[in-house]
Short mmCIF file of N, CA and C in Angstrom, two decimals:
data_model
loop_
_atom_site.label_atom_id
_atom_site.label_comp_id
_atom_site.label_asym_id
_atom_site.label_seq_id
_atom_site.Cartn_x
_atom_site.Cartn_y
_atom_site.Cartn_z
N UNK Z 125 39.37 -54.32 -8.42
CA UNK Z 125 39.48 -55.72 -8.87
C UNK Z 125 38.25 -56.57 -8.49
N UNK Z 126 38.17 -56.65 -7.28
CA UNK Z 126 37.39 -57.54 -6.88
C UNK Z 126 35.69 -56.73 -6.26
N UNK Z 127 35.75 -55.44 -6.43
CA UNK Z 127 34.05 -54.77 -6.19
C UNK Z 127 33.04 -55.16 -7.10
N UNK Z 128 33.50 -54.34 -8.51
CA UNK Z 128 32.54 -54.69 -9.27
C UNK Z 128 31.99 -56.21 -9.71
N UNK Z 129 32.90 -56.94 -9.95
CA UNK Z 129 32.75 -58.35 -10.41
C UNK Z 129 30.93 -58.80 -9.62
N UNK Z 130 31.56 -58.27 -8.13
CA UNK Z 130 30.65 -58.96 -7.06
C UNK Z 130 29.40 -58.36 -7.20
N UNK Z 131 29.12 -56.98 -7.82
CA UNK Z 131 28.23 -56.24 -7.88
C UNK Z 131 27.24 -56.82 -9.03
N UNK Z 132 27.88 -57.19 -10.09
CA UNK Z 132 27.21 -57.41 -11.33
C UNK Z 132 26.26 -58.84 -11.04
N UNK Z 133 25.15 -58.66 -11.68
CA UNK Z 133 23.44 -59.47 -12.10
C UNK Z 133 24.62 -60.29 -12.90
N UNK Z 134 23.88 -61.56 -12.97
CA UNK Z 134 24.51 -62.60 -14.06
C UNK Z 134 25.29 -63.25 -13.55
N UNK Z 135 25.49 -63.52 -12.02
CA UNK Z 135 26.23 -64.33 -11.10
C UNK Z 135 26.74 -66.24 -11.96
N UNK Z 136 25.44 -66.30 -12.84
CA UNK Z 136 25.61 -67.55 -13.08
C UNK Z 136 26.20 -67.96 -14.23
N UNK Z 137 26.87 -66.69 -14.98
CA UNK Z 137 27.39 -66.60 -16.43
C UNK Z 137 28.35 -67.60 -16.27
N UNK Z 138 29.35 -68.45 -17.14
CA UNK Z 138 30.55 -68.55 -16.66
C UNK Z 138 31.40 -67.38 -16.88
N UNK Z 139 32.32 -67.69 -16.14
CA UNK Z 139 33.64 -66.80 -15.72
C UNK Z 139 34.73 -66.92 -16.37
N UNK Z 140 35.39 -66.03 -17.30
CA UNK Z 140 36.86 -66.20 -18.05
C UNK Z 140 37.99 -66.46 -17.06
N UNK Z 141 37.89 -67.62 -16.63
CA UNK Z 141 39.32 -67.91 -15.49
C UNK Z 141 40.44 -67.42 -15.61
N UNK Z 142 41.16 -67.62 -17.22
CA UNK Z 142 42.39 -67.00 -17.55
C UNK Z 142 42.20 -65.64 -17.24
N UNK Z 143 41.28 -64.81 -17.45
CA UNK Z 143 41.10 -63.15 -17.50
C UNK Z 143 41.52 -63.02 -15.70
N UNK Z 144 40.61 -64.03 -14.74
CA UNK Z 144 40.95 -63.43 -13.68
C UNK Z 144 42.18 -63.95 -12.90
N UNK Z 145 42.50 -64.85 -13.71
CA UNK Z 145 44.22 -65.56 -13.24
C UNK Z 145 45.39 -64.30 -13.58
N UNK Z 146 44.89 -64.26 -14.86
CA UNK Z 146 45.78 -62.83 -15.24
C UNK Z 146 45.87 -61.41 -14.49
N UNK Z 147 44.71 -60.93 -14.41
CA UNK Z 147 44.12 -59.86 -12.99
C UNK Z 147 44.85 -60.03 -11.90
N UNK Z 148 44.84 -61.00 -11.40
CA UNK Z 148 45.16 -61.48 -9.70
C UNK Z 148 46.96 -61.47 -10.14
N UNK Z 149 47.47 -61.92 -11.02
CA UNK Z 149 48.57 -61.95 -10.91
C UNK Z 149 49.38 -60.59 -11.55
N UNK Z 150 48.76 -59.83 -12.13
CA UNK Z 150 48.92 -58.30 -12.31
C UNK Z 150 48.81 -57.57 -11.10
N UNK Z 151 47.89 -57.73 -10.18
CA UNK Z 151 47.72 -56.99 -9.23
C UNK Z 151 48.64 -57.22 -8.04
N UNK Z 152 48.85 -58.70 -7.98
CA UNK Z 152 49.81 -58.90 -7.14
C UNK Z 152 50.82 -58.51 -7.41
N UNK Z 153 51.46 -58.40 -8.60
CA UNK Z 153 52.80 -57.88 -9.05
C UNK Z 153 53.18 -56.32 -8.59
N UNK Z 154 52.09 -55.48 -9.52
CA UNK Z 154 51.30 -54.36 -9.17
C UNK Z 154 51.56 -53.90 -7.64
N UNK Z 155 50.94 -54.67 -6.76
CA UNK Z 155 50.96 -54.75 -5.53
C UNK Z 155 52.40 -54.59 -4.84
N UNK Z 156 53.06 -55.26 -5.04
CA UNK Z 156 54.28 -55.51 -4.57
C UNK Z 156 55.24 -54.59 -4.66
N UNK Z 157 55.17 -54.48 -6.31
CA UNK Z 157 56.31 -53.74 -6.64
C UNK Z 157 55.95 -52.27 -6.21
N UNK Z 158 55.01 -51.80 -5.89
CA UNK Z 158 54.52 -50.78 -5.06
C UNK Z 158 54.71 -50.58 -3.63
N UNK Z 159 54.69 -51.73 -3.24
CA UNK Z 159 54.76 -51.78 -1.74
C UNK Z 159 56.52 -52.12 -1.68
N UNK Z 160 57.28 -52.07 -2.52
CA UNK Z 160 58.71 -52.04 -2.29
C UNK Z 160 58.84 -50.75 -2.51
N UNK Z 161 58.72 -50.00 -3.57
CA UNK Z 161 58.95 -48.70 -3.72
C UNK Z 161 58.50 -47.75 -2.50
N UNK Z 162 57.31 -47.90 -1.99
CA UNK Z 162 56.92 -47.63 -0.85
C UNK Z 162 57.92 -47.29 0.19
N UNK Z 163 58.12 -48.50 0.91
CA UNK Z 163 58.57 -49.06 2.17
C UNK Z 163 60.27 -48.51 1.87
N UNK Z 164 60.90 -48.20 0.72
CA UNK Z 164 62.17 -47.50 0.34
C UNK Z 164 62.16 -46.04 0.31
N UNK Z 165 60.63 -45.09 0.34
CA UNK Z 165 60.88 -43.76 0.22
C UNK Z 165 61.48 -43.28 1.59
N UNK Z 166 62.16 -42.15 1.31
CA UNK Z 166 62.58 -41.67 2.59
C UNK Z 166 61.94 -40.47 3.70
N UNK Z 167 60.89 -40.14 2.89
CA UNK Z 167 60.12 -39.16 3.23
C UNK Z 167 59.06 -38.58 2.16
N UNK Z 168 57.92 -38.27 2.99
CA UNK Z 168 56.44 -38.03 2.32
C UNK Z 168 56.23 -36.21 2.47
N UNK Z 169 55.99 -35.77 1.59
CA UNK Z 169 55.18 -34.39 1.64
C UNK Z 169 53.62 -34.42 2.07
N UNK Z 170 53.52 -33.82 3.13
CA UNK Z 170 52.03 -33.76 3.95
C UNK Z 170 51.00 -33.32 2.79
N UNK Z 171 51.74 -32.35 2.26
CA UNK Z 171 50.55 -31.55 1.25
C UNK Z 171 50.28 -32.60 0.23
N UNK Z 172 51.41 -33.32 -0.61
CA UNK Z 172 51.17 -34.10 -1.59
C UNK Z 172 50.36 -35.27 -1.09
N UNK Z 173 50.52 -35.42 0.02
CA UNK Z 173 49.80 -36.83 0.51
C UNK Z 173 48.15 -36.20 0.61
N UNK Z 174 48.18 -35.57 1.49
CA UNK Z 174 46.76 -34.78 1.28
C UNK Z 174 45.91 -34.63 -0.09
N UNK Z 175 46.60 -34.14 -0.58
CA UNK Z 175 46.12 -33.69 -2.43
C UNK Z 175 45.85 -35.26 -2.52
N UNK Z 176 47.12 -36.04 -2.78
CA UNK Z 176 46.63 -37.62 -3.73
C UNK Z 176 45.82 -38.48 -2.90
N UNK Z 177 45.16 -37.97 -1.39
CA UNK Z 177 44.07 -38.83 -1.23
C UNK Z 177 43.22 -38.42 -1.55
N UNK Z 178 42.89 -37.02 -1.50
CA UNK Z 178 41.42 -36.30 -1.84
C UNK Z 178 41.45 -36.62 -3.14
N UNK Z 179 42.05 -36.69 -4.37
CA UNK Z 179 41.97 -37.41 -5.20
C UNK Z 179 41.70 -38.55 -5.44
N UNK Z 180 42.21 -39.14 -4.72
CA UNK Z 180 41.76 -40.92 -5.00
C UNK Z 180 40.34 -41.16 -4.49
N UNK Z 181 40.10 -40.41 -3.37
CA UNK Z 181 38.82 -40.69 -2.92
C UNK Z 181 37.88 -40.02 -3.78
N UNK Z 182 37.96 -38.87 -4.47
CA UNK Z 182 37.28 -38.58 -5.62
C UNK Z 182 37.13 -39.41 -6.30
N UNK Z 183 38.30 -40.24 -6.72
CA UNK Z 183 38.41 -41.10 -8.36
C UNK Z 183 37.33 -42.46 -7.96
N UNK Z 184 37.50 -42.83 -6.47
CA UNK Z 184 36.73 -44.08 -6.29
C UNK Z 184 35.36 -43.40 -6.29
N UNK Z 185 34.88 -42.49 -5.77
CA UNK Z 185 33.35 -42.10 -5.78
C UNK Z 185 32.97 -42.23 -7.09
N UNK Z 186 33.74 -41.45 -8.33
CA UNK Z 186 33.36 -41.15 -9.54
C UNK Z 186 33.00 -42.62 -10.04
N UNK Z 187 34.16 -43.30 -9.78
CA UNK Z 187 34.21 -44.93 -10.29
C UNK Z 187 32.83 -45.65 -9.94
N UNK Z 188 32.80 -45.64 -8.41
CA UNK Z 188 31.79 -46.44 -8.17
C UNK Z 188 29.96 -46.06 -8.54
N UNK Z 189 30.14 -44.36 -8.57
CA UNK Z 189 28.68 -43.71 -8.87
C UNK Z 189 28.80 -44.43 -10.76
N UNK Z 190 29.81 -44.14 -11.40
CA UNK Z 190 29.38 -44.62 -12.85
C UNK Z 190 29.10 -45.99 -12.72
N UNK Z 191 29.71 -46.90 -12.10
CA UNK Z 191 29.25 -48.32 -12.11
C UNK Z 191 28.02 -48.56 -11.73
N UNK Z 192 27.55 -48.22 -10.49
CA UNK Z 192 26.26 -48.07 -10.04
C UNK Z 192 25.31 -47.54 -10.82
N UNK Z 193 25.22 -47.00 -11.78
CA UNK Z 193 24.45 -46.19 -12.98
C UNK Z 193 24.65 -47.24 -14.10
N UNK Z 194 25.58 -47.93 -14.24
CA UNK Z 194 25.68 -49.02 -15.18
C UNK Z 194 25.08 -50.24 -14.98
N UNK Z 195 24.74 -50.36 -13.75
CA UNK Z 195 24.42 -51.96 -13.21
C UNK Z 195 22.61 -51.48 -13.15
N UNK Z 196 22.61 -50.16 -12.48
CA UNK Z 196 20.83 -50.05 -12.72
C UNK Z 196 19.75 -50.17 -14.28
N UNK Z 197 21.09 -50.00 -15.68
CA UNK Z 197 20.50 -50.04 -16.82
C UNK Z 197 19.60 -51.24 -17.06
N UNK Z 198 19.90 -52.30 -16.51
CA UNK Z 198 19.44 -53.62 -17.08
C UNK Z 198 18.71 -54.01 -15.66
N UNK Z 199 17.37 -54.97 -15.74
CA UNK Z 199 16.44 -55.26 -14.54
C UNK Z 199 16.85 -56.53 -14.88
N UNK Z 200 16.59 -57.22 -13.58
CA UNK Z 200 16.79 -58.66 -13.76
C UNK Z 200 16.28 -59.65 -15.00
N UNK Z 201 17.01 -60.13 -15.99
CA UNK Z 201 16.54 -60.96 -16.49
C UNK Z 201 16.80 -60.21 -18.07
N UNK Z 202 17.20 -59.15 -18.31
CA UNK Z 202 17.28 -58.13 -19.38
C UNK Z 202 18.68 -58.72 -19.66
N UNK Z 203 18.75 -58.23 -21.09
CA UNK Z 203 19.92 -58.96 -21.55
C UNK Z 203 20.50 -57.59 -22.43
N UNK Z 204 19.55 -56.70 -23.00
CA UNK Z 204 19.80 -55.58 -24.31
C UNK Z 204 20.84 -54.31 -23.56
N UNK Z 205 21.16 -53.36 -24.29
CA UNK Z 205 22.06 -52.17 -23.68
C UNK Z 205 21.08 -51.08 -24.06
N UNK Z 206 21.54 -50.24 -23.14
CA UNK Z 206 20.65 -48.98 -22.98
C UNK Z 206 21.74 -47.73 -22.91
N UNK Z 207 21.53 -46.44 -22.86
CA UNK Z 207 22.00 -45.43 -22.95
C UNK Z 207 22.10 -44.93 -21.31
N UNK Z 208 23.48 -44.53 -20.71
CA UNK Z 208 23.55 -44.46 -19.01
C UNK Z 208 22.94 -42.95 -19.11
N UNK Z 209 22.59 -42.62 -18.43
CA UNK Z 209 22.45 -41.07 -17.96
C UNK Z 209 22.47 -40.80 -16.04
N UNK Z 210 22.85 -39.32 -16.09
CA UNK Z 210 23.06 -39.38 -14.54
C UNK Z 210 24.68 -39.21 -14.41
N UNK Z 211 24.92 -38.73 -13.17
CA UNK Z 211 26.18 -38.35 -13.25
C UNK Z 211 27.00 -37.95 -14.12
N UNK Z 212 28.40 -38.30 -14.36
CA UNK Z 212 29.39 -37.90 -15.38
C UNK Z 212 28.69 -38.25 -16.49
N UNK Z 213 27.67 -39.19 -16.87
CA UNK Z 213 27.59 -39.47 -18.00
C UNK Z 213 26.43 -38.75 -18.87
N UNK Z 214 26.59 -37.51 -18.14
CA UNK Z 214 25.95 -35.98 -18.65
C UNK Z 214 26.73 -35.08 -19.53
N UNK Z 215 27.84 -35.82 -19.50
CA UNK Z 215 29.29 -35.12 -20.32
C UNK Z 215 30.14 -35.92 -20.72
N UNK Z 216 30.09 -37.04 -20.44
CA UNK Z 216 31.69 -38.16 -21.15
C UNK Z 216 30.51 -39.42 -21.25
N UNK Z 217 31.29 -40.20 -21.94
CA UNK Z 217 30.98 -41.52 -22.20
C UNK Z 217 31.44 -42.77 -21.30
N UNK Z 218 32.82 -42.33 -20.73
CA UNK Z 218 33.16 -43.51 -19.83
C UNK Z 218 33.65 -42.82 -18.40
N UNK Z 219 32.79 -42.31 -17.86
CA UNK Z 219 33.25 -41.51 -16.29
C UNK Z 219 33.76 -42.66 -15.26
N UNK Z 220 33.41 -43.87 -15.64
CA UNK Z 220 34.20 -45.12 -14.55
C UNK Z 220 35.22 -44.96 -15.01
N UNK Z 221 36.11 -44.66 -16.38
CA UNK Z 221 37.70 -44.78 -16.89
C UNK Z 221 38.05 -43.41 -16.09
N UNK Z 222 37.43 -42.44 -16.15
CA UNK Z 222 38.19 -41.33 -15.72
C UNK Z 222 37.86 -41.11 -14.41
N UNK Z 223 37.37 -41.83 -13.47
CA UNK Z 223 37.16 -41.78 -11.91
C UNK Z 223 38.49 -43.20 -11.98
N UNK Z 224 39.04 -43.92 -12.54
CA UNK Z 224 40.17 -44.93 -12.03
C UNK Z 224 41.29 -43.98 -12.24
N UNK Z 225 40.95 -43.09 -13.37
CA UNK Z 225 42.82 -42.33 -13.74
C UNK Z 225 42.71 -41.50 -12.63
N UNK Z 226 41.57 -40.96 -12.16
CA UNK Z 226 42.10 -39.37 -11.04
C UNK Z 226 42.46 -40.66 -10.05
N UNK Z 227 41.89 -41.57 -9.88
CA UNK Z 227 42.44 -42.43 -8.14
C UNK Z 227 43.51 -42.63 -8.44
N UNK Z 228 43.97 -43.63 -9.73
CA UNK Z 228 45.37 -43.75 -9.62
C UNK Z 228 46.52 -42.66 -9.37
N UNK Z 229 45.91 -41.86 -10.45
CA UNK Z 229 47.28 -40.16 -10.37
C UNK Z 229 47.10 -40.04 -8.83
N UNK Z 230 45.56 -39.76 -7.98
CA UNK Z 230 45.95 -39.15 -6.56
C UNK Z 230 47.15 -40.13 -5.91
N UNK Z 231 46.92 -41.72 -6.10
CA UNK Z 231 48.11 -42.66 -5.31
C UNK Z 231 49.61 -42.02 -5.72
N UNK Z 232 49.40 -41.67 -6.88
CA UNK Z 232 50.99 -41.70 -7.43
C UNK Z 232 51.51 -40.07 -7.00
N UNK Z 233 50.24 -39.10 -6.70
CA UNK Z 233 50.86 -37.73 -5.96
C UNK Z 233 50.79 -38.26 -4.67
N UNK Z 234 50.04 -38.83 -4.01
CA UNK Z 234 50.44 -39.20 -2.55
C UNK Z 234 51.79 -40.09 -2.25
N UNK Z 235 52.00 -41.19 -3.03
CA UNK Z 235 53.27 -41.94 -2.87
C UNK Z 235 54.16 -41.21 -3.32
N UNK Z 236 54.45 -40.61 -4.66
CA UNK Z 236 55.30 -39.74 -5.03
C UNK Z 236 56.74 -40.83 -5.31
N UNK Z 237 56.50 -42.09 -5.85
CA UNK Z 237 57.32 -42.97 -6.17
C UNK Z 237 57.32 -43.39 -7.95
N UNK Z 238 58.45 -44.15 -8.02
CA UNK Z 238 58.41 -44.11 -9.80
C UNK Z 238 57.34 -45.15 -10.03
N UNK Z 239 57.08 -46.20 -8.97
CA UNK Z 239 56.38 -47.70 -9.28
C UNK Z 239 54.62 -46.84 -9.47
N UNK Z 240 54.09 -45.81 -8.67
CA UNK Z 240 53.22 -45.13 -8.43
C UNK Z 240 52.62 -44.65 -10.02
N UNK Z 241 53.99 -43.66 -10.45
CA UNK Z 241 53.71 -42.88 -11.01
C UNK Z 241 53.43 -43.87 -12.46
N UNK Z 242 54.13 -44.89 -12.69
CA UNK Z 242 54.15 -45.81 -13.83
C UNK Z 242 52.75 -46.57 -13.90
N UNK Z 243 52.20 -46.88 -12.70
CA UNK Z 243 50.88 -47.26 -13.01
C UNK Z 243 50.00 -46.29 -13.14
N UNK Z 244 50.02 -45.23 -13.16
CA UNK Z 244 49.07 -43.96 -12.88
C UNK Z 244 49.27 -43.94 -14.58
N UNK Z 245 50.75 -43.79 -15.41
CA UNK Z 245 50.52 -43.73 -16.58
C UNK Z 245 50.13 -44.82 -17.40
N UNK Z 246 49.95 -46.21 -17.09
CA UNK Z 246 49.72 -47.49 -17.75
C UNK Z 246 47.98 -47.41 -17.74
N UNK Z 247 47.53 -46.86 -16.49
CA UNK Z 247 46.34 -46.76 -16.23
C UNK Z 247 45.53 -45.94 -17.30
N UNK Z 248 46.37 -44.70 -17.65
CA UNK Z 248 45.92 -43.50 -18.62
C UNK Z 248 45.71 -44.81 -20.06
N UNK Z 249 47.36 -45.16 -20.29
CA UNK Z 249 47.39 -45.60 -21.40
C UNK Z 249 46.29 -46.62 -21.69
N UNK Z 250 45.82 -47.62 -21.17
CA UNK Z 250 45.02 -48.62 -20.80
C UNK Z 250 43.78 -47.96 -21.08
N UNK Z 251 43.20 -47.24 -20.52
CA UNK Z 251 41.51 -46.78 -20.55
C UNK Z 251 41.36 -45.90 -21.29
N UNK Z 252 42.24 -44.66 -21.87
CA UNK Z 252 42.08 -43.45 -22.66
C UNK Z 252 41.37 -44.39 -24.23
N UNK Z 253 42.41 -45.30 -24.60
CA UNK Z 253 41.69 -45.75 -26.23
C UNK Z 253 40.35 -46.88 -25.98
N UNK Z 254 40.21 -47.02 -24.32
CA UNK Z 254 39.04 -48.03 -24.08
C UNK Z 254 37.69 -46.93 -24.18
N UNK Z 255 38.17 -45.82 -23.73
CA UNK Z 255 36.98 -44.81 -23.56
C UNK Z 255 36.81 -44.46 -25.13
N UNK Z 256 37.72 -44.38 -26.00
CA UNK Z 256 37.51 -43.91 -27.25
C UNK Z 256 36.64 -44.75 -27.94
N UNK Z 257 37.21 -46.26 -28.01
CA UNK Z 257 36.18 -47.09 -28.83
C UNK Z 257 35.11 -46.98 -28.01
N UNK Z 258 34.85 -47.53 -26.60
CA UNK Z 258 33.66 -47.12 -25.96
C UNK Z 258 32.56 -45.99 -26.87
N UNK Z 259 32.89 -45.38 -26.45
CA UNK Z 259 32.29 -43.99 -27.36
C UNK Z 259 31.97 -44.09 -28.49
N UNK Z 260 32.65 -44.51 -29.59
CA UNK Z 260 32.54 -45.01 -30.72
C UNK Z 260 31.41 -45.72 -30.91
N UNK Z 261 31.40 -47.09 -29.44
CA UNK Z 261 30.18 -47.82 -30.04
C UNK Z 261 28.85 -47.42 -29.49
N UNK Z 262 28.72 -46.66 -28.58
CA UNK Z 262 27.37 -45.63 -28.22
C UNK Z 262 26.94 -45.27 -29.78
N UNK Z 263 28.29 -44.28 -30.13
CA UNK Z 263 27.57 -43.83 -31.33
C UNK Z 263 27.40 -44.46 -32.52
N UNK Z 264 27.65 -45.80 -32.71
CA UNK Z 264 27.09 -46.46 -33.80
C UNK Z 264 26.35 -47.16 -33.41
N UNK Z 265 25.55 -47.59 -32.00
CA UNK Z 265 24.74 -48.45 -32.15
C UNK Z 265 23.24 -47.69 -31.62
N UNK Z 266 23.41 -45.98 -31.00
CA UNK Z 266 22.34 -45.57 -30.76
C UNK Z 266 22.29 -44.30 -31.45
N UNK Z 267 21.29 -44.29 -32.07
CA UNK Z 267 21.11 -42.92 -33.41
C UNK Z 267 20.46 -41.97 -32.53
N UNK Z 268 19.90 -41.89 -31.04
CA UNK Z 268 20.07 -40.78 -29.98
C UNK Z 268 20.93 -40.72 -28.85
N UNK Z 269 21.77 -41.11 -29.23
CA UNK Z 269 23.23 -40.88 -28.55
C UNK Z 269 23.28 -39.62 -28.37
N UNK Z 270 23.73 -38.75 -26.82
CA UNK Z 270 24.17 -37.40 -26.97
C UNK Z 270 25.36 -36.95 -27.90
N UNK Z 271 24.98 -36.43 -28.87
CA UNK Z 271 25.92 -36.07 -29.49
C UNK Z 271 27.14 -35.16 -29.08
N UNK Z 272 26.94 -34.61 -27.88
CA UNK Z 272 27.88 -33.46 -27.17
C UNK Z 272 28.72 -34.23 -25.87
N UNK Z 273 28.35 -35.43 -25.88
CA UNK Z 273 29.13 -36.00 -24.82
C UNK Z 273 30.34 -36.38 -25.34
N UNK Z 274 31.62 -35.93 -24.47
CA UNK Z 274 33.08 -36.20 -25.14
C UNK Z 274 32.95 -37.56 -24.37
N UNK Z 275 34.66 -38.56 -24.84
CA UNK Z 275 34.89 -39.59 -24.59
C UNK Z 275 35.30 -39.98 -23.21
N UNK Z 276 36.31 -38.80 -22.56
CA UNK Z 276 36.83 -39.04 -21.35
C UNK Z 276 37.01 -37.78 -20.29
N UNK Z 277 37.13 -36.91 -21.13
CA UNK Z 277 37.37 -35.60 -20.40
C UNK Z 277 36.43 -34.69 -20.43
N UNK Z 278 35.56 -34.15 -19.79
CA UNK Z 278 34.50 -33.13 -19.88
C UNK Z 278 34.84 -32.12 -20.40
N UNK Z 279 34.19 -31.81 -22.01
CA UNK Z 279 34.59 -30.54 -22.63
C UNK Z 279 35.56 -30.66 -23.29
N UNK Z 280 36.41 -31.62 -23.52
CA UNK Z 280 37.91 -31.62 -23.89
C UNK Z 280 37.94 -32.66 -25.22
N UNK Z 281 37.83 -34.08 -24.62
CA UNK Z 281 38.31 -35.25 -25.42
C UNK Z 281 36.92 -36.32 -25.01
#
């Protein structure tokens, strides 16, 4: 919620405060619901926690690497769009979204609570359509966009 916006260039542009406020409210409620569910859990499986933490860390890495590639596309003062290359952009159009999905699925596996699984499912429901439209935007805008790239899942979709 906080890392990517602070890494972006163009800090002098006006911010949509309604979006910021709604994101704050959503993340506060989601965090509280997940904390409530976690404190009610009676036990945790060590293997599930380890697997979940590994997936969470992998998702964070993919997300941040992908965001770094996007942030390097523009030099200071540039406003145009470019095709991203490197990392998972070799195979898919939205690796940052894939990273988030992996991250929150890892959290759900580790936490093993209904709230964590609901959040992971809502993450997929939110980001999969965005990946589809993102991919189509690239195809429509760039005639030289790699046609073999998938939307969100390498080799599949």
